[in-house]
Short mmCIF file of N, CA and C in Angstrom, two decimals:
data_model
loop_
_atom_site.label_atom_id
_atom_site.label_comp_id
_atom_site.label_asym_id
_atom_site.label_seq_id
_atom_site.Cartn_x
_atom_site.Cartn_y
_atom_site.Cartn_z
N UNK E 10 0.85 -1.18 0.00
CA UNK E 10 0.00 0.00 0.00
C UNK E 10 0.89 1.23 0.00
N UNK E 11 0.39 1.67 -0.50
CA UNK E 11 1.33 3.38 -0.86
C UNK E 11 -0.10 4.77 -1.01
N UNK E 12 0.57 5.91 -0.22
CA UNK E 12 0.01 7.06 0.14
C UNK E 12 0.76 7.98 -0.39
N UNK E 13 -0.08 8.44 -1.59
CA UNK E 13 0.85 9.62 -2.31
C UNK E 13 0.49 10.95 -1.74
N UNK E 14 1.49 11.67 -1.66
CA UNK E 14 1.10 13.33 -1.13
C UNK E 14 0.93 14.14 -2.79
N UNK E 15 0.06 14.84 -3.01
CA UNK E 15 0.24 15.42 -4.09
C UNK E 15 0.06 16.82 -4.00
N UNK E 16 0.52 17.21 -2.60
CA UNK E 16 0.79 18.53 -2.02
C UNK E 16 1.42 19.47 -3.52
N UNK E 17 2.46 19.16 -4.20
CA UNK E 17 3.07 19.57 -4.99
C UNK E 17 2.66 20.29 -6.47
N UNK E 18 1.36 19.27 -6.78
CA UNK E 18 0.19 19.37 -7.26
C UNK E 18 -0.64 20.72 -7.43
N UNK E 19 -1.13 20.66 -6.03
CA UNK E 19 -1.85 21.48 -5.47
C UNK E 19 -1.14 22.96 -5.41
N UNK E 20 0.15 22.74 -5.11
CA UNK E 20 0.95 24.11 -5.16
C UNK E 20 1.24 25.19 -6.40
N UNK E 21 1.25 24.35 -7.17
CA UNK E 21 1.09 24.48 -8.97
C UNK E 21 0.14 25.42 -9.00
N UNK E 22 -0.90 24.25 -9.00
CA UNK E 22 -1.99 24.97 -9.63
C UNK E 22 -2.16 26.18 -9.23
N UNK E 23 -2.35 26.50 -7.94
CA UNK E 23 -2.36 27.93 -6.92
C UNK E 23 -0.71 28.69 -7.19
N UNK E 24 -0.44 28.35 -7.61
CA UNK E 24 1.45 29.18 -8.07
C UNK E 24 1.67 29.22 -6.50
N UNK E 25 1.93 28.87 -5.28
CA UNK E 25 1.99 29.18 -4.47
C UNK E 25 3.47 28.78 -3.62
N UNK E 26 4.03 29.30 -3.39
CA UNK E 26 5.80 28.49 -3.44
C UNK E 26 5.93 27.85 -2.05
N UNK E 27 6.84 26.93 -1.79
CA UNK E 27 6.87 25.88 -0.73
C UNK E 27 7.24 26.87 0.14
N UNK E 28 7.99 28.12 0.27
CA UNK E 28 7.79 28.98 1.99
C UNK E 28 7.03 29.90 2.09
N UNK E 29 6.17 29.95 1.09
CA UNK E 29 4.62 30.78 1.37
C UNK E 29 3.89 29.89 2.20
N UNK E 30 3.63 28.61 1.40
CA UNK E 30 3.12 27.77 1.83
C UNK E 30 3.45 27.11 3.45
N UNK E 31 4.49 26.91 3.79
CA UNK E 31 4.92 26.28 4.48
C UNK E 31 4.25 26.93 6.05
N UNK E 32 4.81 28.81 5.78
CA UNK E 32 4.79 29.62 6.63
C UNK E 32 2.87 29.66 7.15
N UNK E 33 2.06 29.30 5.85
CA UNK E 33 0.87 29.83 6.27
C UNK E 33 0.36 28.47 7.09
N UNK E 34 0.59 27.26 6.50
CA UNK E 34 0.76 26.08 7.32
C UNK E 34 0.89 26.22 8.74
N UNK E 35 2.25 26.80 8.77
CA UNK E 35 2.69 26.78 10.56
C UNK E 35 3.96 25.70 10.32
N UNK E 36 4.55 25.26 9.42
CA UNK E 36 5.69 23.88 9.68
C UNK E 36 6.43 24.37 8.80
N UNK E 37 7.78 23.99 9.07
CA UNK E 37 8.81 24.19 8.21
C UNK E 37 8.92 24.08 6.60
N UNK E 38 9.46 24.37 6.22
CA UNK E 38 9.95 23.96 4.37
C UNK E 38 10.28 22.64 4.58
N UNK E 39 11.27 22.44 5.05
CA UNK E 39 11.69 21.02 5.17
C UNK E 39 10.97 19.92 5.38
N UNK E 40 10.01 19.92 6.35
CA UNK E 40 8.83 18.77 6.66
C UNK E 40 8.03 18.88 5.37
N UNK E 41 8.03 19.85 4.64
CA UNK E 41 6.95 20.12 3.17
C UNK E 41 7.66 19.25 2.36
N UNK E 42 8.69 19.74 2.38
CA UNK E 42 9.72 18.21 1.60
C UNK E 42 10.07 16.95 1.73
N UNK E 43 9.68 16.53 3.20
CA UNK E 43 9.66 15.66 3.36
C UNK E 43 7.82 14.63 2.94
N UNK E 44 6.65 15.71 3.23
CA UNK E 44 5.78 14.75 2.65
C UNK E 44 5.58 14.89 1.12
N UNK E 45 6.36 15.83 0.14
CA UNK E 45 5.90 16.13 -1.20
C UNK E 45 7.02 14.47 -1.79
N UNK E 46 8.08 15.16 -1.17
CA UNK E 46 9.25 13.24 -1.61
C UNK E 46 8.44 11.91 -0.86
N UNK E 47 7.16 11.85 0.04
CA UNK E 47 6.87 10.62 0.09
C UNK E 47 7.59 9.76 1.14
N UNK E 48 8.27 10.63 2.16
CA UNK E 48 9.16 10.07 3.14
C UNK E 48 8.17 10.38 4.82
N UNK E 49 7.15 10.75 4.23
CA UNK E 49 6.72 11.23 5.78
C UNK E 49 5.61 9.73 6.06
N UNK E 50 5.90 9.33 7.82
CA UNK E 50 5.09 8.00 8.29
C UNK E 50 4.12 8.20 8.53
N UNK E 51 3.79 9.86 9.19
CA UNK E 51 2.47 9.95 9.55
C UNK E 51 2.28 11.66 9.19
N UNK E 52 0.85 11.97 9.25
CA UNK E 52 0.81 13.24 9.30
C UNK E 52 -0.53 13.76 10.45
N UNK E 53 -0.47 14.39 11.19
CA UNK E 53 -1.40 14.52 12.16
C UNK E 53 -2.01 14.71 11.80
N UNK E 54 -3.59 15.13 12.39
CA UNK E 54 -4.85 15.77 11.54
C UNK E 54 -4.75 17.21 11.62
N UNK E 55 -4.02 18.00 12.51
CA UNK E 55 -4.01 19.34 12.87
C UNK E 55 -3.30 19.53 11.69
N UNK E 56 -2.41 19.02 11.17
CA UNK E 56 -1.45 19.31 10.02
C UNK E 56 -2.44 19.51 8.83
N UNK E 57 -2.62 18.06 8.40
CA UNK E 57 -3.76 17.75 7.67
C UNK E 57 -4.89 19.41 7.27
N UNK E 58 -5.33 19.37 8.65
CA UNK E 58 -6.62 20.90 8.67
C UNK E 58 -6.31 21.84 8.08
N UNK E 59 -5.25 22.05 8.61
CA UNK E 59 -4.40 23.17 8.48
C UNK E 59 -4.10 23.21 6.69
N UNK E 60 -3.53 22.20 6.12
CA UNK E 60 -3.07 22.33 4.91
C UNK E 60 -4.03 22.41 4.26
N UNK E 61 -5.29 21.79 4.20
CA UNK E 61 -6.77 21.94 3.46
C UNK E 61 -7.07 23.43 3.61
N UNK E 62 -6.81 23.78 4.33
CA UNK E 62 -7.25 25.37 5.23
C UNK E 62 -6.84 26.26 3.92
N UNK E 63 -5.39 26.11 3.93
CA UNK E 63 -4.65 27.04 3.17
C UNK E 63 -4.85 26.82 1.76
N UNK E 64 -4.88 25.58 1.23
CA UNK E 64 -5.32 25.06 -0.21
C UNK E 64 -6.78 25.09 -0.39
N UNK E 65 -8.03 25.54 0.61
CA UNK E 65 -9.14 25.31 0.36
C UNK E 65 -9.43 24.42 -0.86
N UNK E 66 -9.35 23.45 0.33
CA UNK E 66 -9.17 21.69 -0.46
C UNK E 66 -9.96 20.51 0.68
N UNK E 67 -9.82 19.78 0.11
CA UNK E 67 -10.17 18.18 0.80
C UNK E 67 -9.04 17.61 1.00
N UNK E 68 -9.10 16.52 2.11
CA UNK E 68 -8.07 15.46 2.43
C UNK E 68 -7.83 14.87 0.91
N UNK E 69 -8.54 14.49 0.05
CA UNK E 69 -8.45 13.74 -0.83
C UNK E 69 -8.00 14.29 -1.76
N UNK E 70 -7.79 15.40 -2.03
CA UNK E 70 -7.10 16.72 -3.14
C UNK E 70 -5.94 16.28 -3.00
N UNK E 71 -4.84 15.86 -2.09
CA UNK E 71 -3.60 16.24 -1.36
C UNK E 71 -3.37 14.46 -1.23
N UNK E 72 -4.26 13.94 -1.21
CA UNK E 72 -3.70 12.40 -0.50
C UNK E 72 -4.38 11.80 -1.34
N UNK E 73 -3.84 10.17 -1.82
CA UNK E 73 -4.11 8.85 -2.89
C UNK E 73 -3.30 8.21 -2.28
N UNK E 74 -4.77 6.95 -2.42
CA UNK E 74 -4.06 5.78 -1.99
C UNK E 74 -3.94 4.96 -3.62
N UNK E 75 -2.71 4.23 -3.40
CA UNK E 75 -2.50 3.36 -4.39
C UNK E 75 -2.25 2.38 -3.89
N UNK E 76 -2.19 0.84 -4.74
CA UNK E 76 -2.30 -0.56 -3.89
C UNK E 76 -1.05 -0.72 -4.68
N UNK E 77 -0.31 -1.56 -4.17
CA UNK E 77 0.98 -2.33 -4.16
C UNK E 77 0.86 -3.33 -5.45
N UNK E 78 1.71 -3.65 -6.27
CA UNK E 78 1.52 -4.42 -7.31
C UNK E 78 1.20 -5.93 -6.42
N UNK E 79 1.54 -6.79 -5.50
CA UNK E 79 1.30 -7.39 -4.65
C UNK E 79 -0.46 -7.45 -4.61
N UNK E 80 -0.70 -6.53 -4.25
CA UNK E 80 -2.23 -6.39 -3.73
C UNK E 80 -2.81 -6.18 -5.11
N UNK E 81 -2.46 -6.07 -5.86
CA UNK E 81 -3.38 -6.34 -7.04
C UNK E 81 -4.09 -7.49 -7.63
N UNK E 82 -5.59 -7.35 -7.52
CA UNK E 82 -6.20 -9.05 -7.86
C UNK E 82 -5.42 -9.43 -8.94
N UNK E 83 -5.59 -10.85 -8.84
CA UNK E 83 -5.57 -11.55 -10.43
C UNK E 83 -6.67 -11.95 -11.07
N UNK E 84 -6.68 -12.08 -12.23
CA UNK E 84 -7.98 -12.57 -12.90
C UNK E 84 -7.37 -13.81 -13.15
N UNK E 85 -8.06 -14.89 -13.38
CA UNK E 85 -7.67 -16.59 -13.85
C UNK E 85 -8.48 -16.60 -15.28
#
């Protein structure tokens, strides 16, 4: 299972640069880089709020789940 951030996405579209962003957030540049590269384990929900807040967005704008080639049915 894999959880894509597509924070990066979202930044685009709004032209909005990772220490505009970061600052209106409340968290560093660096933690922004860490969930846009896909390295972050968890993300709180205050974080979460917060980033919808600023992107006037949904959890789901920003986050995809994708299934693991593993977890993919087979057909017979």
């Amino acid at each position: 299972m894999a959880i894509i951030v597509d924070i990066d996405v979202e930044l685009a579209r709004r032209r909005i640069s990772v220490n505009d962003f970061a600052e209106a957030v409340g968290i560093s540049p660096a933690n922004i880089a860490v969930l846009k590269n896909g390295r972050a384990k968890a993300v709180r929900f205050s974080t979460l709020d917060a980033i919808c807040r600023v992107l006037e967005c949904q959890p789901g704008d920003v986050l995809r789940w994708v299934p693991d080639d593993s977890e993919t049915p087979t057909t017979s």
